[in-house]
Amino acid sequence: MSESRMPRRPNPEELQRVLEGFSGATGLATVAVDTQGVPVTQLCAFTEFCRAMRSDPLRSKACHGCDAHGGLQALLEGTPQVYRCHAGLVDFSIPLTDGDAYVGAILCGQVRMSEHEMPEPLLAQSDWHGDPHLEELYNKVPVVSRRRLEAAAATLLGLHNIVDLAIHNKLGLGDVGAVGGDESSKRALSLVPPARSTAADERSPETQRHNPTEVITAAIRREDLRSAFLEAVTVLDAAYAHGVLDQVREGRTRLDEMILAAAKVCSPRIVVQLRQLMVRERQRGDLDRYEAQLAAERFICMVLDEYQRQHPRRHREIGDLLNDIARHPEQAISLTEAANSLHWSPGHLSKLFKSVTGCTFVSYVTGRRVERAKLMLASTQMPVQKISAELDFSQVNYFSRVFRASTGMSPSEYRRHCLSREERHAGAAVPGSNKGRLRA
């Protein structure tokens, strides 16, 4: 599993891709702006009307003013704000902060609404009526219900974990083909999620890697199970590397203490219960590498579940779906089942999922199942046929084909490769179900 241990490092283009994917999935315009309302990303799905308005220097200045005020209003209210811009279209804004500092916003919308749903104007309305060309373009702008726009805001908020990857690397969003503005508008924006961020969350992955406890804690605060699980993989891989029993026990104890420390910060109510379960687990005896991973994941899930009970949300988000897949990598969930769990259409989920993860839904789910198969093959003596069944593959031959397509080896070849590799390191076999193979 070493090849997937480190999360893929994002770059400025990746944030741009997320916004483009969101616009492609919803049909709504998006852009990130600085505190002055000047765009720091490319304009995504902008209407012809808005492009025409912004082509005029005076009207463009009014657009920037609306964007700046919309972001600030969302910051003051602590929630996305739906408002009418100076030209009469409807947008919503999500604030972006760096610690206590407001640094900009994401703007989305550029739609019309029926009169009874139309929000109050944010600024004085521009006098553009009477221009035949602008009136023609305005009439082409789609009419959207307020409910749909608010649902889009909730969906975009659900993507904050993905956008947060770019934040952690302190990437300069202004480098993404900034539109308009001078060099001062192209400075780096350090973005953080609208809520539940801490100083630990804002450190770079390289800095956090020196403190696995903070990595796990930050992942739980972001409600990101996969990142927390991958940190457990790192700790356990090091503990089991040479098959030395004392090192294995020490590594497992260290990981337990890391998870407990995260629980003290995120879910203090369950610390006592969690510690008791960990003691009981250790009293069961020595675990193979696969069993140790399952135990760690179970403990991390307990911490996250309690954290989410203390921070409930009204709607399921795409982050919840990613957590479901991380929690149950053995399940071959279909796109339709996943879409139903979010009350979305399969087509909408498919587009948004690819914009967030960079791969299709099916390939992502299959990748997690193969990832788990590799751990089971390397760490246990479980027969290939049983592993295939455990991971919900309909036939062992199909499992073998999928596994070979991903790794270049059959399951049996992969197991022999892992065994041979481990035996070359200090003469130790891969820790497996046979506990006697661990060296004291």
Short mmCIF file of C-alpha atoms in Angstrom, two decimals:
data_model
loop_
_atom_site.label_atom_id
_atom_site.label_comp_id
_atom_site.label_asym_id
_atom_site.label_seq_id
_atom_site.Cartn_x
_atom_site.Cartn_y
_atom_site.Cartn_z
CA MET A 1 0.00 0.00 0.00
CA SER A 2 3.03 2.27 0.06
CA GLU A 3 2.29 3.77 -3.33
CA SER A 4 -0.97 5.33 -2.07
CA ARG A 5 0.14 6.30 1.39
CA MET A 6 0.84 9.96 0.70
CA PRO A 7 -2.14 12.00 -0.47
CA ARG A 8 -1.69 13.39 -3.97
CA ARG A 9 -0.26 16.91 -3.71
CA PRO A 10 -2.65 19.40 -5.31
CA ASN A 11 -1.64 22.48 -7.26
CA PRO A 12 -3.38 25.72 -8.25
CA GLU A 13 -4.85 24.06 -11.32
CA GLU A 14 -6.52 21.52 -9.05
CA LEU A 15 -8.59 24.16 -7.28
CA GLN A 16 -9.52 25.55 -10.66
CA ARG A 17 -10.57 22.04 -11.71
CA VAL A 18 -12.82 21.69 -8.65
CA LEU A 19 -14.61 24.94 -9.44
CA GLU A 20 -14.92 23.98 -13.11
CA GLY A 21 -16.30 20.58 -12.13
CA PHE A 22 -18.83 22.17 -9.80
CA SER A 23 -19.93 24.58 -12.52
CA GLY A 24 -20.12 21.74 -15.03
CA ALA A 25 -22.27 19.66 -12.69
CA THR A 26 -24.63 22.46 -11.62
CA GLY A 27 -24.59 24.85 -14.57
CA LEU A 28 -23.82 27.72 -12.19
CA ALA A 29 -21.04 30.26 -12.60
CA THR A 30 -18.20 30.22 -10.04
CA VAL A 31 -15.11 32.28 -9.28
CA ALA A 32 -12.80 32.89 -6.31
CA VAL A 33 -12.04 36.53 -5.50
CA ASP A 34 -9.81 38.46 -3.12
CA THR A 35 -11.03 40.93 -0.47
CA GLN A 36 -11.54 43.59 -3.14
CA GLY A 37 -13.71 41.30 -5.24
CA VAL A 38 -11.03 40.89 -7.92
CA PRO A 39 -11.00 37.37 -9.46
CA VAL A 40 -8.04 35.16 -8.53
CA THR A 41 -9.22 32.13 -10.52
CA GLN A 42 -10.50 31.84 -14.04
CA LEU A 43 -14.18 32.58 -14.61
CA CYS A 44 -16.16 29.33 -14.72
CA ALA A 45 -19.40 29.11 -16.74
CA PHE A 46 -19.99 32.87 -16.65
CA THR A 47 -23.11 34.01 -18.50
CA GLU A 48 -22.76 36.09 -21.65
CA PHE A 49 -24.59 38.87 -19.81
CA CYS A 50 -22.03 38.99 -17.00
CA ARG A 51 -19.09 38.82 -19.39
CA ALA A 52 -20.56 41.75 -21.31
CA MET A 53 -21.12 43.73 -18.11
CA ARG A 54 -17.55 43.09 -16.95
CA SER A 55 -16.13 44.15 -20.30
CA ASP A 56 -17.07 47.72 -19.38
CA PRO A 57 -14.53 49.16 -16.87
CA LEU A 58 -17.12 51.02 -14.77
CA ARG A 59 -19.57 48.13 -14.64
CA SER A 60 -16.73 45.70 -13.93
CA LYS A 61 -15.83 47.80 -10.89
CA ALA A 62 -19.43 47.48 -9.67
CA CYS A 63 -19.21 43.69 -10.16
CA HIS A 64 -16.05 43.56 -8.04
CA GLY A 65 -17.77 45.65 -5.37
CA CYS A 66 -20.73 43.27 -5.24
CA ASP A 67 -18.43 40.26 -4.98
CA ALA A 68 -16.44 41.90 -2.19
CA HIS A 69 -19.57 42.87 -0.23
CA GLY A 70 -21.16 39.46 -0.75
CA GLY A 71 -18.14 37.67 0.67
CA LEU A 72 -17.92 40.03 3.63
CA GLN A 73 -21.63 39.63 4.37
CA ALA A 74 -21.24 35.85 4.38
CA LEU A 75 -18.32 36.22 6.79
CA LEU A 76 -20.36 38.38 9.17
CA GLU A 77 -23.35 36.02 9.07
CA GLY A 78 -21.20 32.89 9.30
CA THR A 79 -23.15 31.17 6.52
CA PRO A 80 -23.44 31.37 2.71
CA GLN A 81 -25.41 34.45 1.68
CA VAL A 82 -27.84 34.64 -1.24
CA TYR A 83 -28.09 38.18 -2.61
CA ARG A 84 -29.04 40.24 -5.67
CA CYS A 85 -26.11 41.87 -7.47
CA HIS A 86 -26.06 45.41 -8.89
CA ALA A 87 -27.18 44.09 -12.30
CA GLY A 88 -30.21 42.23 -10.92
CA LEU A 89 -28.89 38.64 -10.99
CA VAL A 90 -28.73 36.37 -7.93
CA ASP A 91 -25.51 34.93 -6.45
CA PHE A 92 -24.38 33.28 -3.24
CA SER A 93 -21.05 33.77 -1.50
CA ILE A 94 -18.86 31.60 0.74
CA PRO A 95 -16.13 33.39 2.76
CA LEU A 96 -12.48 32.32 2.76
CA THR A 97 -10.36 32.99 5.83
CA ASP A 98 -6.79 32.53 7.01
CA GLY A 99 -6.96 32.14 10.76
CA ASP A 100 -8.90 35.20 11.89
CA ALA A 101 -8.26 37.12 8.67
CA TYR A 102 -10.82 37.37 5.88
CA VAL A 103 -8.96 36.92 2.59
CA GLY A 104 -11.68 36.52 -0.04
CA ALA A 105 -14.66 34.48 -1.14
CA ILE A 106 -16.06 32.01 -3.62
CA LEU A 107 -18.97 33.47 -5.61
CA CYS A 108 -21.50 31.32 -7.40
CA GLY A 109 -24.76 31.85 -9.28
CA GLN A 110 -25.50 34.44 -12.00
CA VAL A 111 -29.15 33.37 -12.26
CA ARG A 112 -32.56 35.01 -12.32
CA MET A 113 -35.35 34.25 -9.85
CA SER A 114 -39.07 34.74 -9.75
CA GLU A 115 -40.06 38.06 -8.19
CA HIS A 116 -41.47 36.53 -4.99
CA GLU A 117 -38.18 34.70 -4.31
CA MET A 118 -35.83 37.52 -5.30
CA PRO A 119 -33.54 38.60 -2.43
CA GLU A 120 -32.86 42.21 -1.53
CA PRO A 121 -30.20 43.99 -3.61
CA LEU A 122 -26.78 44.17 -2.00
CA LEU A 123 -25.79 47.47 -3.63
CA ALA A 124 -27.51 50.15 -5.69
CA GLN A 125 -28.78 48.79 -9.00
CA SER A 126 -26.85 49.68 -12.16
CA ASP A 127 -28.55 51.65 -14.90
CA TRP A 128 -28.01 49.28 -17.82
CA HIS A 129 -31.65 48.90 -18.87
CA GLY A 130 -32.29 50.40 -22.26
CA ASP A 131 -29.24 48.79 -23.82
CA PRO A 132 -30.79 46.37 -26.37
CA HIS A 133 -27.76 44.07 -26.44
CA LEU A 134 -27.58 43.73 -22.64
CA GLU A 135 -31.35 43.26 -22.39
CA GLU A 136 -31.18 40.45 -24.93
CA LEU A 137 -28.36 38.73 -23.01
CA TYR A 138 -30.16 39.24 -19.67
CA ASN A 139 -33.27 37.50 -20.97
CA LYS A 140 -31.13 34.46 -21.84
CA VAL A 141 -29.98 34.04 -18.22
CA PRO A 142 -31.63 30.91 -16.72
CA VAL A 143 -34.30 31.21 -14.05
CA VAL A 144 -33.51 29.11 -10.95
CA SER A 145 -35.50 28.54 -7.77
CA ARG A 146 -34.07 29.78 -4.49
CA ARG A 147 -34.27 26.24 -3.16
CA ARG A 148 -31.99 24.98 -5.93
CA LEU A 149 -29.48 27.76 -5.33
CA GLU A 150 -29.39 27.05 -1.60
CA ALA A 151 -28.90 23.34 -2.32
CA ALA A 152 -25.97 24.26 -4.57
CA ALA A 153 -24.47 26.29 -1.72
CA ALA A 154 -24.74 23.27 0.60
CA THR A 155 -23.09 21.09 -2.04
CA LEU A 156 -20.21 23.53 -2.53
CA LEU A 157 -19.69 23.66 1.22
CA GLY A 158 -19.50 19.86 1.14
CA LEU A 159 -16.45 20.18 -1.09
CA HIS A 160 -14.47 22.19 1.47
CA ASN A 161 -12.33 19.18 2.39
CA ILE A 162 -11.09 18.95 -1.16
CA VAL A 163 -10.47 22.67 -1.48
CA ASP A 164 -8.71 22.46 1.90
CA LEU A 165 -5.99 20.32 0.29
CA ALA A 166 -4.91 23.34 -1.70
CA ILE A 167 -5.14 25.46 1.44
CA HIS A 168 -2.79 23.22 3.40
CA ASN A 169 -0.11 23.69 0.78
CA LYS A 170 -0.44 27.51 0.95
CA LEU A 171 -0.82 27.69 -2.80
CA GLY A 172 -1.16 31.05 -4.53
CA LEU A 173 -4.54 31.03 -6.19
CA GLY A 174 -3.65 34.16 -8.11
CA ASP A 175 -1.35 32.08 -10.31
CA VAL A 176 -4.33 30.33 -11.86
CA GLY A 177 -4.67 32.67 -14.79
CA ALA A 178 -5.94 35.62 -12.77
CA VAL A 179 -8.50 37.67 -14.64
CA GLY A 180 -8.03 41.40 -14.35
CA GLY A 181 -6.54 43.26 -11.42
CA ASP A 182 -2.96 44.27 -10.75
CA GLU A 183 -0.18 42.22 -9.19
CA SER A 184 -1.45 42.92 -5.67
CA SER A 185 -4.63 41.05 -6.52
CA LYS A 186 -2.57 38.00 -7.45
CA ARG A 187 -1.11 37.42 -4.00
CA ALA A 188 -1.43 34.04 -2.35
CA LEU A 189 -4.73 33.33 -0.66
CA SER A 190 -4.55 30.88 2.24
CA LEU A 191 -8.00 29.35 2.20
CA VAL A 192 -9.56 27.40 5.04
CA PRO A 193 -12.92 25.65 5.36
CA PRO A 194 -15.75 27.95 6.53
CA ALA A 195 -15.93 26.09 9.83
CA ARG A 196 -14.13 23.61 12.08
CA SER A 197 -10.60 24.69 11.21
CA THR A 198 -7.69 24.86 13.63
CA ALA A 199 -4.10 25.97 13.53
CA ALA A 200 -3.12 22.33 13.15
CA ASP A 201 -5.39 22.02 10.12
CA GLU A 202 -3.63 24.89 8.38
CA ARG A 203 -0.13 23.43 8.50
CA SER A 204 1.35 21.92 5.39
CA PRO A 205 1.25 18.12 4.97
CA GLU A 206 5.04 18.08 5.28
CA THR A 207 4.88 19.77 8.68
CA GLN A 208 2.01 17.60 9.84
CA ARG A 209 3.86 14.45 8.81
CA HIS A 210 6.26 15.07 11.68
CA ASN A 211 3.35 14.78 14.09
CA PRO A 212 0.97 11.94 13.18
CA THR A 213 -1.28 12.84 16.12
CA GLU A 214 -1.99 16.24 14.58
CA VAL A 215 -2.58 14.65 11.18
CA ILE A 216 -5.22 12.33 12.64
CA THR A 217 -6.78 15.13 14.70
CA ALA A 218 -6.97 17.48 11.73
CA ALA A 219 -8.45 14.74 9.53
CA ILE A 220 -11.20 14.06 12.07
CA ARG A 221 -11.99 17.77 12.31
CA ARG A 222 -12.29 17.83 8.53
CA GLU A 223 -14.40 14.66 8.76
CA ASP A 224 -11.93 12.95 6.42
CA LEU A 225 -11.68 9.27 7.33
CA ARG A 226 -9.37 8.29 4.49
CA SER A 227 -6.64 10.73 5.55
CA ALA A 228 -6.84 9.47 9.13
CA PHE A 229 -6.72 5.85 7.95
CA LEU A 230 -3.69 6.54 5.74
CA GLU A 231 -1.83 7.97 8.73
CA ALA A 232 -2.60 4.77 10.64
CA VAL A 233 -1.21 2.83 7.66
CA THR A 234 2.05 4.80 7.92
CA VAL A 235 2.48 4.06 11.63
CA LEU A 236 1.55 0.39 11.36
CA ASP A 237 3.68 -0.24 8.27
CA ALA A 238 6.70 1.03 10.20
CA ALA A 239 5.83 -1.10 13.23
CA TYR A 240 5.40 -4.31 11.23
CA ALA A 241 8.25 -3.66 8.77
CA HIS A 242 10.68 -6.22 10.20
CA GLY A 243 8.30 -8.60 11.95
CA VAL A 244 9.89 -7.93 15.36
CA LEU A 245 7.30 -8.54 18.07
CA ASP A 246 8.50 -5.78 20.42
CA GLN A 247 8.45 -3.23 17.60
CA VAL A 248 4.96 -4.31 16.59
CA ARG A 249 3.63 -3.95 20.13
CA GLU A 250 5.32 -0.59 20.60
CA GLY A 251 3.98 0.69 17.28
CA ARG A 252 0.42 -0.40 18.04
CA THR A 253 0.58 1.23 21.47
CA ARG A 254 1.88 4.46 19.92
CA LEU A 255 -0.95 4.50 17.41
CA ASP A 256 -3.51 3.90 20.15
CA GLU A 257 -2.12 6.87 22.07
CA MET A 258 -2.30 9.04 18.95
CA ILE A 259 -5.96 8.15 18.43
CA LEU A 260 -6.68 8.79 22.12
CA ALA A 261 -5.01 12.19 21.88
CA ALA A 262 -7.19 13.02 18.87
CA ALA A 263 -10.25 11.88 20.82
CA LYS A 264 -9.37 14.17 23.72
CA VAL A 265 -9.47 17.12 21.33
CA CYS A 266 -12.38 16.10 19.10
CA SER A 267 -14.56 13.73 21.14
CA PRO A 268 -13.63 13.91 24.85
CA ARG A 269 -16.80 12.13 25.96
CA ILE A 270 -15.63 8.77 24.64
CA VAL A 271 -11.99 8.84 25.81
CA VAL A 272 -12.54 6.55 28.79
CA GLN A 273 -14.60 4.04 26.79
CA LEU A 274 -12.10 4.13 23.94
CA ARG A 275 -9.15 3.48 26.24
CA GLN A 276 -10.94 0.48 27.76
CA LEU A 277 -11.59 -0.98 24.31
CA MET A 278 -7.94 -0.54 23.37
CA VAL A 279 -6.79 -2.32 26.51
CA ARG A 280 -9.19 -5.17 25.76
CA GLU A 281 -7.91 -5.39 22.20
CA ARG A 282 -4.31 -5.70 23.38
CA GLN A 283 -5.30 -8.35 25.90
CA ARG A 284 -6.59 -10.51 23.04
CA GLY A 285 -3.00 -11.09 21.99
CA ASP A 286 -0.84 -10.10 19.06
CA LEU A 287 -2.61 -9.16 15.84
CA ASP A 288 -1.46 -9.59 12.27
CA ARG A 289 -1.01 -6.46 10.17
CA TYR A 290 -4.51 -6.69 8.68
CA GLU A 291 -6.20 -7.16 12.06
CA ALA A 292 -4.24 -4.21 13.47
CA GLN A 293 -5.46 -2.02 10.61
CA LEU A 294 -9.07 -3.03 11.22
CA ALA A 295 -8.74 -2.23 14.94
CA ALA A 296 -7.22 1.20 14.24
CA GLU A 297 -9.93 2.03 11.72
CA ARG A 298 -12.62 0.98 14.17
CA PHE A 299 -11.21 3.29 16.86
CA ILE A 300 -10.86 6.23 14.46
CA CYS A 301 -14.46 5.72 13.31
CA MET A 302 -15.62 5.89 16.93
CA VAL A 303 -13.91 9.25 17.35
CA LEU A 304 -15.39 10.62 14.13
CA ASP A 305 -18.88 9.31 14.91
CA GLU A 306 -18.87 11.09 18.26
CA TYR A 307 -17.50 14.26 16.68
CA GLN A 308 -20.30 14.24 14.12
CA ARG A 309 -22.89 13.71 16.85
CA GLN A 310 -21.61 16.90 18.46
CA HIS A 311 -21.58 18.74 15.11
CA PRO A 312 -24.70 17.55 13.26
CA ARG A 313 -25.50 18.60 9.69
CA ARG A 314 -28.88 18.72 8.00
CA HIS A 315 -27.86 17.09 4.74
CA ARG A 316 -25.47 14.38 3.62
CA GLU A 317 -22.58 15.64 1.51
CA ILE A 318 -20.09 14.10 -0.88
CA GLY A 319 -17.59 13.95 2.00
CA ASP A 320 -19.99 11.59 3.80
CA LEU A 321 -20.00 9.33 0.75
CA LEU A 322 -16.19 9.28 0.67
CA ASN A 323 -16.22 8.37 4.36
CA ASP A 324 -18.69 5.55 3.69
CA ILE A 325 -16.34 4.13 1.06
CA ALA A 326 -13.35 4.44 3.41
CA ARG A 327 -15.31 2.80 6.23
CA HIS A 328 -16.50 -0.11 4.07
CA PRO A 329 -13.88 -0.70 1.35
CA GLU A 330 -15.15 -4.24 0.96
CA GLN A 331 -18.52 -3.12 -0.37
CA ALA A 332 -19.07 -2.84 -4.13
CA ILE A 333 -21.44 0.12 -3.87
CA SER A 334 -22.90 1.19 -7.21
CA LEU A 335 -23.18 4.72 -8.56
CA THR A 336 -26.98 4.52 -8.33
CA GLU A 337 -26.88 3.41 -4.68
CA ALA A 338 -24.44 6.19 -3.85
CA ALA A 339 -26.55 8.80 -5.64
CA ASN A 340 -29.68 7.64 -3.82
CA SER A 341 -27.91 8.01 -0.48
CA LEU A 342 -27.30 11.68 -1.30
CA HIS A 343 -30.69 12.22 -2.99
CA TRP A 344 -28.88 13.19 -6.20
CA SER A 345 -29.18 11.91 -9.72
CA PRO A 346 -26.46 9.44 -10.84
CA GLY A 347 -25.40 11.84 -13.59
CA HIS A 348 -24.98 14.75 -11.17
CA LEU A 349 -22.96 12.61 -8.74
CA SER A 350 -20.81 11.21 -11.53
CA LYS A 351 -19.75 14.67 -12.72
CA LEU A 352 -19.19 16.09 -9.25
CA PHE A 353 -17.37 12.98 -8.00
CA LYS A 354 -14.87 13.14 -10.84
CA SER A 355 -14.28 16.85 -10.29
CA VAL A 356 -13.53 16.17 -6.62
CA THR A 357 -11.45 12.98 -6.79
CA GLY A 358 -10.01 13.14 -10.29
CA CYS A 359 -11.35 9.71 -11.22
CA THR A 360 -14.66 8.04 -11.96
CA PHE A 361 -16.83 6.69 -9.18
CA VAL A 362 -16.38 3.07 -10.28
CA SER A 363 -12.60 3.33 -10.54
CA TYR A 364 -12.40 4.99 -7.11
CA VAL A 365 -14.46 2.28 -5.39
CA THR A 366 -12.56 -0.47 -7.21
CA GLY A 367 -9.26 1.14 -6.20
CA ARG A 368 -10.20 1.02 -2.52
CA ARG A 369 -11.19 -2.66 -2.80
CA VAL A 370 -7.91 -3.55 -4.52
CA GLU A 371 -6.05 -1.56 -1.89
CA ARG A 372 -7.68 -3.64 0.84
CA ALA A 373 -6.99 -6.85 -1.10
CA LYS A 374 -3.27 -6.00 -1.21
CA LEU A 375 -3.20 -5.64 2.57
CA MET A 376 -5.04 -8.92 3.08
CA LEU A 377 -2.76 -10.79 0.67
CA ALA A 378 0.42 -9.41 2.22
CA SER A 379 -0.63 -9.73 5.86
CA THR A 380 -2.77 -12.85 6.15
CA GLN A 381 -2.85 -16.45 4.97
CA MET A 382 -6.46 -16.10 3.88
CA PRO A 383 -7.10 -18.00 0.59
CA VAL A 384 -7.49 -15.86 -2.51
CA GLN A 385 -11.00 -17.18 -3.05
CA LYS A 386 -12.04 -16.06 0.42
CA ILE A 387 -10.47 -12.63 -0.05
CA SER A 388 -12.41 -12.29 -3.30
CA ALA A 389 -15.65 -13.11 -1.50
CA GLU A 390 -14.84 -10.81 1.44
CA LEU A 391 -14.39 -7.92 -1.00
CA ASP A 392 -17.70 -8.57 -2.75
CA PHE A 393 -16.31 -9.76 -6.09
CA SER A 394 -18.81 -11.99 -7.84
CA GLN A 395 -16.19 -14.47 -9.09
CA VAL A 396 -12.58 -15.13 -8.17
CA ASN A 397 -11.57 -14.96 -11.85
CA TYR A 398 -13.04 -11.47 -12.11
CA PHE A 399 -11.22 -10.47 -8.92
CA SER A 400 -7.95 -11.73 -10.38
CA ARG A 401 -8.46 -9.76 -13.61
CA VAL A 402 -9.23 -6.55 -11.74
CA PHE A 403 -6.28 -7.08 -9.40
CA ARG A 404 -3.87 -7.76 -12.27
CA ALA A 405 -5.09 -4.68 -14.15
CA SER A 406 -4.23 -2.56 -11.11
CA THR A 407 -0.95 -4.16 -9.96
CA GLY A 408 0.41 -6.05 -12.97
CA MET A 409 0.35 -9.27 -10.94
CA SER A 410 -2.19 -11.92 -10.05
CA PRO A 411 -3.22 -12.09 -6.36
CA SER A 412 -1.04 -15.18 -5.81
CA GLU A 413 1.94 -13.57 -7.52
CA TYR A 414 1.51 -10.47 -5.40
CA ARG A 415 1.45 -12.55 -2.21
CA ARG A 416 4.64 -14.40 -3.21
CA HIS A 417 6.29 -11.10 -4.09
CA CYS A 418 5.48 -9.63 -0.67
CA LEU A 419 6.65 -12.76 1.13
CA SER A 420 9.93 -12.82 -0.79
CA ARG A 421 10.53 -9.12 -0.17
CA GLU A 422 9.91 -9.39 3.56
CA GLU A 423 12.10 -12.45 3.93
CA ARG A 424 14.99 -10.49 2.40
CA HIS A 425 14.67 -7.90 5.17
CA ALA A 426 16.23 -9.33 8.33
CA GLY A 427 14.93 -12.77 7.45
CA ALA A 428 11.47 -11.94 8.71
CA ALA A 429 8.29 -13.21 7.11
CA VAL A 430 5.31 -10.99 6.58
CA PRO A 431 3.38 -10.87 9.87
CA GLY A 432 0.38 -13.06 9.24
CA SER A 433 -2.27 -15.05 10.98
CA ASN A 434 0.45 -17.36 12.27
CA LYS A 435 1.60 -15.24 15.22
CA GLY A 436 4.69 -17.39 15.67
CA ARG A 437 6.20 -15.82 12.55
CA LEU A 438 6.78 -12.61 14.47
CA ARG A 439 10.26 -12.57 15.96
CA ALA A 440 10.63 -11.73 19.63
#
